[in-house]
Coordinates of C-alpha atoms in Angstrom, one line a residue:
M538 CA 0.0 0.0 0.0
T539 CA 1.0 3.6 -0.4
N540 CA 2.7 5.1 2.6
L541 CA 0.1 5.6 5.2
A542 CA -0.2 8.3 7.8
R543 CA -1.1 6.4 11.0
S544 CA -2.2 7.6 14.4
P545 CA 0.4 7.0 17.0
Y546 CA -2.0 6.1 19.8
A547 CA -5.2 5.0 18.1
V548 CA -6.5 2.0 20.1
G549 CA -9.8 0.8 20.1
T550 CA -15.9 -1.4 22.9
A551 CA -18.7 0.9 23.2
D552 CA -22.4 0.2 22.8
P553 CA -23.1 0.8 19.1
D554 CA -26.4 2.4 19.8
S555 CA -24.7 5.1 21.8
L556 CA -22.3 6.0 19.0
G557 CA -24.9 6.8 16.4
L558 CA -24.7 5.7 12.8
L559 CA -21.0 5.2 12.0
P560 CA -20.0 5.9 8.4
E561 CA -18.4 3.3 6.1
W562 CA -16.3 4.5 3.2
D563 CA -17.5 4.3 -0.4
L564 CA -14.5 3.2 -2.6
A565 CA -16.5 3.7 -5.8
D566 CA -14.7 7.0 -6.4
L567 CA -11.7 4.7 -7.2
Y568 CA -13.5 1.7 -8.8
P569 CA -17.0 0.2 -8.6
G570 CA -15.8 -3.1 -7.3
M571 CA -13.2 -5.8 -7.3
A572 CA -14.7 -7.6 -10.3
S573 CA -15.6 -4.4 -12.2
E574 CA -14.7 -3.8 -15.8
A575 CA -13.2 -0.4 -14.9
F576 CA -10.6 -2.0 -12.5
A577 CA -9.7 -4.8 -14.9
S578 CA -9.4 -2.3 -17.8
D579 CA -7.2 0.1 -15.8
L580 CA -4.9 -2.7 -14.6
A581 CA -4.5 -4.0 -18.2
K582 CA -3.9 -0.4 -19.4
A583 CA -1.3 0.2 -16.7
E584 CA 0.6 -3.0 -17.7
A585 CA 0.5 -1.9 -21.4
E586 CA 1.6 1.6 -20.6
C587 CA 4.6 0.5 -18.5
K588 CA 5.8 -1.7 -21.3
S589 CA 5.3 0.8 -24.1
F590 CA 6.9 3.6 -22.0
A591 CA 10.1 1.5 -21.5
E592 CA 10.2 0.5 -25.2
A593 CA 9.9 4.1 -26.2
H594 CA 12.3 5.8 -23.8
R595 CA 14.8 3.4 -22.3
G596 CA 18.4 4.4 -23.2
K597 CA 17.2 7.7 -24.7
L598 CA 16.8 10.1 -21.8
G599 CA 20.4 11.5 -22.0
E600 CA 19.8 12.6 -25.6
L601 CA 16.4 14.0 -24.8
A602 CA 18.0 16.0 -21.9
R603 CA 20.6 17.4 -24.3
Q604 CA 17.7 18.6 -26.5
G605 CA 16.3 20.5 -23.6
G606 CA 13.4 20.6 -21.2
A607 CA 10.9 20.8 -24.0
A608 CA 12.0 17.3 -25.2
L609 CA 12.4 15.6 -21.8
G610 CA 9.5 17.3 -20.0
P611 CA 6.7 15.5 -21.8
V612 CA 8.3 12.1 -21.0
V613 CA 8.3 13.0 -17.3
Q614 CA 4.6 14.0 -17.7
S615 CA 3.8 10.6 -19.2
Y616 CA 5.7 8.9 -16.4
E617 CA 3.7 10.9 -13.8
A618 CA 0.4 9.9 -15.5
I619 CA 1.3 6.2 -15.3
E620 CA 2.3 6.6 -11.7
D621 CA -1.1 8.1 -10.9
R622 CA -2.9 5.2 -12.6
I623 CA -0.7 2.6 -10.8
G624 CA -1.3 4.5 -7.5
R625 CA -5.0 4.5 -7.9
I626 CA -5.1 0.7 -8.6
A627 CA -2.8 -0.1 -5.6
S628 CA -4.7 2.2 -3.3
Y629 CA -8.0 0.6 -4.1
A630 CA -6.6 -2.9 -3.6
G631 CA -5.0 -1.9 -0.3
L632 CA -8.2 -0.2 1.0
V633 CA -10.4 -3.1 0.1
Y634 CA -8.0 -5.4 1.9
A635 CA -7.8 -3.2 5.0
G636 CA -11.6 -3.4 5.3
D637 CA -11.2 -7.1 6.1
T638 CA -7.8 -8.7 6.1
T639 CA -9.2 -12.1 7.0
D640 CA -11.5 -12.4 4.0
P641 CA -9.8 -14.9 1.6
Q642 CA -11.4 -13.2 -1.5
R643 CA -10.0 -9.8 -0.5
A644 CA -6.6 -11.3 0.4
K645 CA -6.4 -12.9 -3.0
F646 CA -7.5 -9.8 -4.8
F647 CA -4.9 -7.7 -2.9
G648 CA -2.1 -10.3 -3.5
D649 CA -2.9 -10.7 -7.2
T650 CA -3.0 -7.0 -7.7
Q651 CA 0.3 -6.5 -6.0
E652 CA 2.0 -9.1 -8.1
R653 CA 0.8 -7.7 -11.4
L654 CA 1.6 -4.1 -10.4
T655 CA 5.1 -5.2 -9.3
A656 CA 5.7 -6.9 -12.5
A657 CA 4.4 -4.0 -14.6
S658 CA 6.2 -1.3 -12.7
S659 CA 9.5 -3.1 -13.0
D660 CA 9.5 -1.8 -16.6
L661 CA 9.6 1.7 -15.1
L662 CA 12.6 1.2 -12.9
F663 CA 15.0 2.3 -15.6
F664 CA 13.5 5.8 -15.7
T665 CA 14.7 7.3 -12.4
L666 CA 18.0 5.5 -12.6
E667 CA 18.7 6.8 -16.1
L668 CA 17.6 10.3 -15.1
N669 CA 20.2 10.3 -12.3
R670 CA 22.9 9.2 -14.8
I671 CA 22.5 12.4 -16.8
D672 CA 25.3 14.9 -16.3
D673 CA 24.5 17.6 -13.8
A674 CA 25.3 20.5 -16.2
V675 CA 23.1 18.9 -18.9
M676 CA 20.2 18.4 -16.5
E677 CA 20.5 21.9 -15.1
A678 CA 20.3 23.4 -18.6
A679 CA 17.2 21.2 -19.4
L680 CA 15.5 22.3 -16.2
A681 CA 15.5 25.9 -17.5
D682 CA 12.9 25.0 -20.1
A683 CA 9.2 24.2 -19.8
P684 CA 7.6 21.8 -19.2
L685 CA 10.5 20.2 -17.4
D686 CA 11.0 23.3 -15.2
R687 CA 7.9 22.4 -13.2
Y688 CA 9.5 19.2 -12.1
R689 CA 12.7 20.8 -10.7
P690 CA 11.9 20.0 -7.0
W691 CA 11.2 16.3 -7.9
I692 CA 14.4 15.9 -10.0
E693 CA 16.6 17.7 -7.4
D694 CA 15.1 15.5 -4.7
L695 CA 15.6 12.4 -6.9
R696 CA 19.3 13.1 -7.3
R697 CA 19.8 12.8 -3.5
D698 CA 19.2 9.1 -4.0
K699 CA 21.9 8.8 -6.6
P700 CA 24.7 7.6 -4.3
Y701 CA 22.6 4.7 -3.1
Q702 CA 21.2 3.4 -6.4
L703 CA 22.3 0.1 -7.9
E704 CA 22.6 -1.0 -11.5
D705 CA 19.3 -1.5 -13.4
N706 CA 19.2 -5.3 -13.2
I707 CA 19.9 -5.4 -9.5
E708 CA 17.2 -2.8 -8.8
R709 CA 14.8 -4.8 -10.9
L710 CA 15.6 -8.0 -9.0
F711 CA 15.1 -6.2 -5.6
H712 CA 11.8 -4.8 -6.9
E713 CA 10.4 -8.0 -8.3
K714 CA 11.4 -10.1 -5.3
S715 CA 9.7 -7.7 -2.9
V716 CA 6.4 -9.4 -3.5
T717 CA 7.7 -12.7 -2.2
G718 CA 10.1 -11.1 0.2
R719 CA 9.2 -8.0 2.3
G720 CA 5.7 -7.7 1.0
A721 CA 4.8 -11.3 1.8
W722 CA 6.2 -10.9 5.4
N723 CA 4.2 -7.7 5.8
R724 CA 1.0 -9.5 4.7
L725 CA 1.7 -12.5 7.1
F726 CA 2.0 -10.0 10.0
D727 CA -1.3 -8.3 9.0
E728 CA -3.2 -11.5 8.6
T729 CA -1.8 -13.1 11.7
L730 CA -2.7 -10.0 13.9
A731 CA -6.2 -9.8 12.4
S732 CA -6.9 -13.5 13.1
L733 CA -6.0 -13.3 16.8
R734 CA -8.8 -13.5 19.3
F735 CA -8.6 -12.5 23.0
D736 CA -10.8 -14.1 25.7
M737 CA -12.4 -11.3 27.7
R738 CA -14.5 -12.9 30.4
G739 CA -15.9 -15.4 28.0
E740 CA -16.2 -13.0 25.1
E741 CA -13.9 -13.5 22.1
L742 CA -12.7 -10.1 20.9
T743 CA -10.3 -8.9 18.2
L744 CA -7.3 -6.8 19.1
E745 CA -8.9 -3.3 18.8
P746 CA -11.7 -3.7 21.3
T747 CA -9.4 -5.6 23.7
L748 CA -6.9 -2.8 23.6
N749 CA -9.8 -0.4 24.2
K750 CA -10.6 -2.2 27.5
L751 CA -7.3 -0.7 28.8
Q752 CA -9.2 2.6 29.0
D753 CA -12.1 1.1 31.0
T754 CA -13.1 2.7 34.2
D755 CA -13.0 -0.7 36.0
G756 CA -9.4 -1.6 37.0
T757 CA -10.2 -5.3 37.0
V758 CA -11.3 -5.0 33.4
R759 CA -8.1 -3.3 32.4
R760 CA -6.1 -6.0 34.2
D761 CA -8.0 -8.8 32.5
A762 CA -7.6 -7.2 29.1
A763 CA -3.9 -6.7 29.5
L764 CA -3.4 -10.3 30.7
A765 CA -5.5 -11.6 27.8
I766 CA -3.4 -9.6 25.3
G767 CA -0.2 -10.8 26.9
R768 CA -1.3 -14.5 26.8
V769 CA -2.3 -14.5 23.1
L770 CA 0.8 -12.5 22.0
K771 CA 3.1 -14.8 23.9
A772 CA 1.5 -17.8 22.3
N773 CA 2.3 -16.3 18.9
L774 CA 5.8 -15.0 19.7
R775 CA 7.4 -17.6 17.5
T776 CA 5.7 -16.2 14.4
F777 CA 6.3 -12.6 15.3
T778 CA 9.9 -13.3 16.1
L779 CA 10.4 -14.9 12.7
I780 CA 8.8 -12.0 10.9
T781 CA 10.9 -9.5 12.8
N782 CA 14.2 -11.4 12.2
T783 CA 13.5 -11.9 8.6
L784 CA 12.5 -8.3 7.8
A785 CA 15.5 -6.9 9.9
K786 CA 17.8 -9.1 7.8
D787 CA 16.1 -8.1 4.6
K788 CA 16.7 -4.5 5.4
E789 CA 20.3 -5.1 6.4
I790 CA 21.0 -6.8 3.0
S791 CA 19.4 -3.8 1.1
D792 CA 21.3 -1.3 3.2
R793 CA 24.6 -3.1 2.7
W794 CA 24.2 -3.2 -1.1
R795 CA 23.1 0.4 -1.3
G796 CA 25.9 1.6 1.0
F797 CA 23.9 3.0 4.0
Q798 CA 26.1 3.1 7.1
D799 CA 23.6 3.4 10.0
V800 CA 20.5 1.2 10.4
A801 CA 18.2 4.3 10.1
D802 CA 20.0 6.2 7.3
S803 CA 17.6 5.0 4.6
R804 CA 14.7 6.3 6.6
H805 CA 16.5 9.7 7.1
L806 CA 17.1 9.9 3.4
A807 CA 13.5 9.1 2.6
N808 CA 12.4 11.7 5.2
R809 CA 14.9 14.2 3.7
V810 CA 16.3 15.0 7.2
E811 CA 19.8 14.9 8.4
R812 CA 20.9 12.1 10.8
E813 CA 22.3 14.8 13.2
V814 CA 18.8 16.5 13.5
V815 CA 17.2 13.2 14.4
E816 CA 19.9 12.3 16.9
A817 CA 19.4 15.8 18.5
L818 CA 15.7 15.1 18.8
V819 CA 16.1 11.7 20.3
S820 CA 18.8 12.8 22.7
A821 CA 16.6 15.8 23.9
V822 CA 13.6 13.5 24.4
R823 CA 15.5 10.8 26.3
D824 CA 17.1 13.5 28.5
A825 CA 13.6 14.7 29.2
Y826 CA 12.2 11.4 30.3
P827 CA 12.5 12.2 34.1
R828 CA 10.9 15.7 33.6
L829 CA 8.1 14.3 31.4
S830 CA 6.9 10.7 31.6
H831 CA 8.5 9.8 34.9
R832 CA 7.1 12.9 36.5
Y833 CA 3.7 12.6 35.1
Y834 CA 3.2 8.9 35.9
R835 CA 4.4 9.6 39.5
L836 CA 1.6 12.2 39.7
K837 CA -1.0 9.9 38.2
A838 CA 0.0 7.1 40.6
K839 CA -0.6 9.6 43.4
W840 CA -4.1 10.3 42.0
F841 CA -4.8 6.6 42.2
G842 CA -3.4 6.5 45.8
R843 CA -0.5 4.3 44.9
E844 CA 3.3 4.4 44.8
A845 CA 3.3 2.9 41.2
L846 CA 0.8 2.0 38.6
D847 CA 0.5 -1.4 36.9
Y848 CA 1.2 -1.2 33.2
W849 CA -2.5 -1.7 32.4
D850 CA -3.3 1.5 34.3
R851 CA -1.0 3.7 32.2
N852 CA -3.8 5.0 30.0
A853 CA -6.6 4.5 32.6
P854 CA -9.2 7.3 33.0
L855 CA -8.7 9.4 36.1
P856 CA -10.6 8.2 39.2
K857 CA -13.8 9.9 40.3
V858 CA -14.2 11.6 36.9
A859 CA -17.4 10.8 35.0
Q860 CA -16.8 9.0 31.7
R861 CA -19.2 9.2 28.9
T862 CA -19.5 7.8 25.4
I863 CA -19.1 10.5 22.7
G864 CA -21.4 9.8 19.8
W865 CA -20.2 10.1 16.2
G866 CA -22.2 13.3 15.5
E867 CA -20.7 15.1 18.5
A868 CA -17.2 14.0 17.5
R869 CA -17.7 15.3 13.9
D870 CA -19.1 18.6 15.1
T871 CA -16.4 19.1 17.7
V872 CA -13.6 18.6 15.1
L873 CA -15.2 20.6 12.4
S874 CA -15.9 23.5 14.8
A875 CA -12.3 23.5 16.0
Y876 CA -11.0 23.5 12.4
G877 CA -13.5 26.2 11.4
D878 CA -12.4 28.5 14.3
F879 CA -8.9 28.3 12.8
A880 CA -9.8 28.6 9.2
P881 CA -13.2 28.1 7.5
E882 CA -11.4 26.6 4.5
M883 CA -9.8 23.9 6.7
A884 CA -13.2 22.9 8.0
A885 CA -14.7 22.9 4.5
I886 CA -12.1 20.5 3.3
A887 CA -12.6 18.2 6.3
R888 CA -16.3 18.3 5.9
R889 CA -15.9 16.7 2.4
F890 CA -14.7 13.5 4.2
F891 CA -18.0 13.2 6.0
D892 CA -20.2 14.3 3.1
G893 CA -18.4 12.2 0.5
S894 CA -18.2 8.9 2.5
W895 CA -14.4 9.0 2.7
I896 CA -14.3 7.7 6.2
D897 CA -14.6 4.1 7.5
A898 CA -15.3 4.3 11.2
P899 CA -16.8 1.1 12.7
V900 CA -14.9 -1.7 14.4
R901 CA -15.3 -4.9 12.4
P902 CA -13.7 -8.3 12.7
G903 CA -10.8 -8.6 10.4
K904 CA -10.6 -4.8 9.8
A905 CA -7.1 -3.3 9.9
P906 CA -6.3 -2.1 13.5
G907 CA -5.6 1.5 14.5
A908 CA -6.2 4.4 12.2
F909 CA -4.8 5.9 9.1
A910 CA -5.3 8.4 6.3
H911 CA -4.5 7.1 2.9
P912 CA -3.7 9.8 0.3
T913 CA -4.5 7.5 -2.7
V914 CA -3.6 9.7 -5.8
P915 CA -4.1 13.3 -6.8
S916 CA -6.6 12.4 -9.4
A917 CA -8.9 11.0 -6.6
H918 CA -9.0 11.9 -2.9
P919 CA -7.8 10.5 0.4
Y920 CA -9.7 8.0 2.6
V921 CA -9.6 7.7 6.4
L922 CA -9.8 4.5 8.4
L923 CA -10.8 4.6 12.1
N924 CA -11.9 2.1 14.7
Y925 CA -14.2 4.6 16.5
Q926 CA -15.5 3.5 19.9
G927 CA -16.6 6.8 21.5
K928 CA -13.7 7.5 23.8
P929 CA -12.3 11.1 24.1
R930 CA -9.1 9.7 22.6
D931 CA -11.1 8.5 19.6
V932 CA -12.2 12.1 19.0
M933 CA -8.5 13.1 19.0
T934 CA -7.7 10.3 16.6
L935 CA -10.5 11.7 14.3
A936 CA -8.9 15.2 14.5
H937 CA -5.5 13.6 13.8
E938 CA -6.5 11.7 10.7
L939 CA -8.5 14.6 9.3
G940 CA -5.5 16.7 9.7
H941 CA -3.6 14.3 7.5
G942 CA -6.6 14.3 5.1
V943 CA -6.6 18.1 4.8
H944 CA -2.9 18.1 4.2
Q945 CA -3.2 15.4 1.5
V946 CA -6.0 17.3 -0.3
L947 CA -4.0 20.5 -0.3
A948 CA -0.8 18.8 -1.5
A949 CA -2.6 17.0 -4.3
G950 CA -2.2 19.9 -6.7
N951 CA 1.5 19.2 -7.0
G952 CA 0.7 16.0 -8.9
A953 CA 1.6 12.4 -8.3
L954 CA 5.4 12.9 -8.2
M955 CA 5.5 15.9 -5.9
A956 CA 2.4 15.6 -3.7
P957 CA 3.9 13.1 -1.2
T958 CA 5.3 14.8 1.9
P959 CA 8.3 13.5 3.9
L960 CA 7.3 11.9 7.2
T961 CA 8.9 14.7 9.2
L962 CA 6.3 17.1 7.9
A963 CA 3.6 14.6 7.2
E964 CA 2.6 14.6 10.9
T965 CA 2.4 18.4 11.1
A966 CA -1.2 18.9 10.0
S967 CA -2.4 15.9 12.0
V968 CA -0.9 17.0 15.3
F969 CA -1.9 20.6 14.7
G970 CA -5.5 19.4 14.1
E971 CA -5.4 17.6 17.4
M972 CA -4.1 20.7 19.2
L973 CA -6.8 22.9 17.7
T974 CA -9.5 20.4 18.9
F975 CA -8.0 20.0 22.3
R976 CA -7.7 23.8 22.9
R977 CA -11.3 24.3 21.8
L978 CA -12.6 21.6 24.2
L979 CA -10.4 22.9 27.1
A980 CA -11.6 26.5 26.6
G981 CA -15.2 25.4 26.9
T982 CA -14.6 23.4 30.1
T983 CA -15.0 25.2 33.5
N984 CA -15.5 22.2 35.8
R985 CA -12.2 21.7 37.6
A986 CA -12.3 17.9 37.6
Q987 CA -13.2 17.7 34.0
R988 CA -10.5 20.3 33.1
R989 CA -7.9 18.2 35.0
A990 CA -9.0 15.1 33.2
M991 CA -8.8 16.8 29.8
L992 CA -5.4 18.2 30.5
A993 CA -4.1 14.8 31.8
Q994 CA -5.4 13.1 28.7
K995 CA -3.6 15.6 26.5
V996 CA -0.4 15.1 28.4
E997 CA -0.8 11.3 28.1
D998 CA -1.4 11.7 24.3
M999 CA 1.7 13.9 24.0
I1000 CA 3.8 11.4 26.0
N1001 CA 2.5 8.7 23.7
T1002 CA 3.4 10.8 20.7
V1003 CA 6.8 11.9 21.9
V1004 CA 8.3 9.8 24.7
R1005 CA 6.7 6.5 23.6
Q1006 CA 7.6 6.9 19.9
V1007 CA 11.2 7.8 20.7
A1008 CA 11.3 4.7 22.9
F1009 CA 10.0 2.7 20.0
Y1010 CA 12.8 4.2 17.8
S1011 CA 15.3 3.2 20.5
F1012 CA 13.9 -0.3 20.5
E1013 CA 14.1 -0.6 16.7
R1014 CA 17.7 0.6 16.7
K1015 CA 18.6 -2.1 19.3
V1016 CA 16.8 -4.8 17.3
H1017 CA 18.4 -3.9 14.0
L1018 CA 21.9 -3.4 15.4
E1019 CA 21.7 -6.7 17.3
R1020 CA 20.4 -8.5 14.2
R1021 CA 23.6 -7.7 12.4
G1022 CA 25.2 -10.3 14.7
G1023 CA 22.7 -13.0 14.1
E1024 CA 19.1 -13.9 14.8
L1025 CA 17.4 -12.7 17.9
T1026 CA 15.5 -15.1 20.1
A1027 CA 12.0 -14.2 21.3
E1028 CA 13.5 -13.8 24.8
K1029 CA 16.0 -11.3 23.5
L1030 CA 13.5 -9.3 21.7
C1031 CA 11.3 -9.1 24.8
E1032 CA 14.3 -8.2 26.9
L1033 CA 15.2 -5.3 24.6
W1034 CA 11.5 -4.1 24.7
M1035 CA 11.4 -4.2 28.5
S1036 CA 14.7 -2.3 28.8
V1037 CA 13.5 0.7 26.6
Q1038 CA 10.0 0.7 28.1
G1039 CA 11.4 0.7 31.7
E1040 CA 13.8 3.6 30.8
S1041 CA 11.1 5.7 29.1
L1042 CA 8.1 5.1 31.5
G1043 CA 10.1 5.3 34.7
P1044 CA 9.7 3.7 38.2
A1045 CA 6.0 4.8 38.6
I1046 CA 4.9 2.2 36.0
R1047 CA 5.3 -1.5 37.0
L1048 CA 6.0 -3.6 33.9
G1049 CA 4.7 -6.9 35.0
E1050 CA 4.5 -10.3 33.3
G1051 CA 2.7 -10.3 30.0
Y1052 CA 3.9 -6.8 28.9
E1053 CA 7.2 -8.2 27.5
S1054 CA 5.4 -9.4 24.3
F1055 CA 3.5 -6.1 23.6
W1056 CA 6.1 -5.1 20.9
T1057 CA 4.6 -7.7 18.6
Y1058 CA 1.5 -5.8 17.7
I1059 CA 3.1 -2.5 16.7
P1060 CA 2.6 -2.3 12.9
H1061 CA 5.2 0.4 12.3
F1062 CA 8.1 -1.9 13.1
I1063 CA 7.0 -4.1 10.3
H1064 CA 5.6 -1.8 7.6
S1065 CA 7.8 1.3 8.0
P1066 CA 11.1 0.7 10.0
F1067 CA 12.1 3.8 11.9
Y1068 CA 8.9 5.7 10.9
V1069 CA 8.1 6.4 14.6
Y1070 CA 10.4 9.3 15.3
A1071 CA 8.4 11.3 12.8
Y1072 CA 5.6 11.5 15.4
A1073 CA 8.0 13.0 18.0
F1074 CA 9.4 15.3 15.3
G1075 CA 5.8 16.4 14.4
D1076 CA 4.6 16.9 17.9
C1077 CA 7.6 19.1 19.0
L1078 CA 7.4 21.0 15.8
V1079 CA 3.7 21.6 16.2
N1080 CA 4.1 22.8 19.8
S1081 CA 6.5 25.5 18.4
L1082 CA 4.3 26.2 15.5
Y1083 CA 1.2 26.6 17.8
G1084 CA 3.2 29.0 19.9
V1085 CA 3.7 31.2 16.8
Y1086 CA 0.0 31.0 16.1
E1087 CA -1.0 31.9 19.7
R1088 CA 1.2 35.0 19.4
A1089 CA -1.4 36.0 16.8
E1090 CA 1.2 37.0 14.2
S1091 CA -0.6 38.2 11.1
G1092 CA -0.6 36.0 8.0
F1093 CA -0.2 32.8 10.0
V1094 CA -3.1 30.9 8.4
E1095 CA -1.9 31.9 4.9
R1096 CA 1.7 30.7 5.7
Y1097 CA 0.3 27.5 7.3
F1098 CA -1.7 26.7 4.2
A1099 CA 1.3 27.4 2.0
L1100 CA 3.3 24.8 4.1
L1101 CA 0.6 22.2 3.6
S1102 CA 0.1 23.0 0.0
A1103 CA 3.8 22.6 -0.8
G1104 CA 3.6 18.8 -0.5
G1105 CA 7.1 17.4 -1.3
T1106 CA 8.3 20.4 -3.4
K1107 CA 10.4 22.0 -0.6
P1108 CA 12.6 20.7 2.2
Y1109 CA 11.3 21.0 5.8
D1110 CA 13.8 23.8 6.7
Q1111 CA 12.6 26.0 3.9
L1112 CA 9.0 25.5 4.9
L1113 CA 9.6 26.4 8.5
R1114 CA 11.6 29.5 7.8
P1115 CA 8.6 31.8 7.3
F1116 CA 7.5 30.9 10.9
G1117 CA 11.0 31.8 12.3
L1118 CA 11.6 28.2 13.2
D1119 CA 14.8 26.2 12.7
A1120 CA 14.8 22.5 13.5
K1121 CA 18.6 22.4 13.1
D1122 CA 19.1 24.6 16.1
P1123 CA 20.0 22.3 19.0
D1124 CA 17.7 24.2 21.3
F1125 CA 14.7 23.9 19.0
W1126 CA 13.5 20.7 20.5
Q1127 CA 13.4 22.1 24.0
I1128 CA 10.7 24.5 22.9
G1129 CA 8.3 21.7 22.1
L1130 CA 9.2 19.6 25.2
S1131 CA 8.8 22.6 27.5
V1132 CA 5.1 22.8 26.4
I1133 CA 4.5 19.3 27.7
E1134 CA 6.5 20.1 30.9
G1135 CA 4.3 23.2 31.4
M1136 CA 1.1 21.2 31.2
I1137 CA 2.4 18.7 33.8
A1138 CA 3.3 21.7 36.0
E1139 CA -0.2 23.0 35.6
L1140 CA -1.6 19.6 36.7
E1141 CA 0.7 19.6 39.7
Q1142 CA -0.6 23.1 40.7
M1143 CA -4.2 21.9 40.4
E1144 CA -3.3 19.1 42.7
E1145 CA -1.8 21.5 45.3
G1146 CA -4.8 23.8 44.9

């Protein structure tokens, strides 16, 4: 599937009647159905176009470039059109599969589509490789002419990959074997996770509703859910361990052939961010563990009248605070109102997701867990998947994913080659949307207990987005570095997990038996190695960005929309410059972390008061 923007803390049971009518997406804007003539025709057309494109242009790009941008530009335009068609086909197959990963018919459809697209797109591999072999001076001269000049950001970005590219036949082999290699192991993970059932007091639940029990008001329910999760994940450790070992080795082989030095360098390159910037972020967050997570969980334990909390109480609702189920209509209105207060245009774009049936909200057996926003392609529109169960955190997840959706709609104007945004900025709109929603809810709350509960939940969400994701990144680094020395046993993987969790959560969280296998259900480790630091990057960035907004500087909304509309046409440092922000400044990350620290201090003051 296309790179997905996933929520970092979406977990998800509530009485369906109390939620109202939950929307299901209508994928007909992509294709009428799996067996439709339109889908079959487009797939056949994509295969033919890939073959004819290669026959027409392979080995000729250098000469076209010497003729100028007027000669090379139309070829890039043709390539972009084929990429859009392939992206539409792949998006549809992936979304159909996400709707029920346990359905054999959908699984076959997804697998067959992947195989045919991989085979077809292998004919296109020569294009970017050959473009990068064109002499710099020749390419620079060609970029002065239309219509190639429009693609300058894409071509300049492409040339950053040049040192890590291999000869055409090896690239083709890597590409074609991905279906039976990395892609197959990803699919095994998805289908294994979706097939798991957890015994909750005699009721067989899938992962999402079982995870949701960790937010129940009854501590015994939270405990039983955690133990049920631990038992089932432990019983499947052998499979998850094999998947993890295989994919880590697969990545090591690819990195070695391409010449990447550090285990995360390929992700940094894809994100267009310097390794030093990420290291500064990670170091700043780890140094802040005692001031953030350790401090907050110590305070939360005090609220529960304990020295320390069991791990299943980490996200528990605060005691003596009324909990209610938030219906879908209220969630929708809350987010749209918050977006509208910031900018009517932002709310108008978000409203299209509701009006156009672009959201799939209910929990269903076999449905992909968590939440994501899928951009599909610029010629269509994004779709959002949720597992909505009426918790306050579900409202934040809705705000998060709609932020992604707004970003994807605004960036689509750049076309299939330049709409995608590096992950470092891909989380900006999502986290900003959350912050807008939270601030609106908080401003309308005067009850002291409710205000404390809202503030505490926001702190927990920020800890989940910053501290937890950096701990995930640290875990991944340990796994991939250790894997270079040989396979890791299940016990070793669990040991590494417990070490980073203990360090990040602190002494006020008791990591008891069962928690050691919780690493197995995190999809980011499988689908997008080292993705997770982008959440921390985005949260700290948004905290700084929101500070600029709160100072009511004129023109902020216009600059913010310009940032989102840029898609992948500009690097993150250029996009932040109009706001007076510099992520390369070592002190930059302290700004975002101090916002979280300030909220914890406010909670402490409320406790004293």
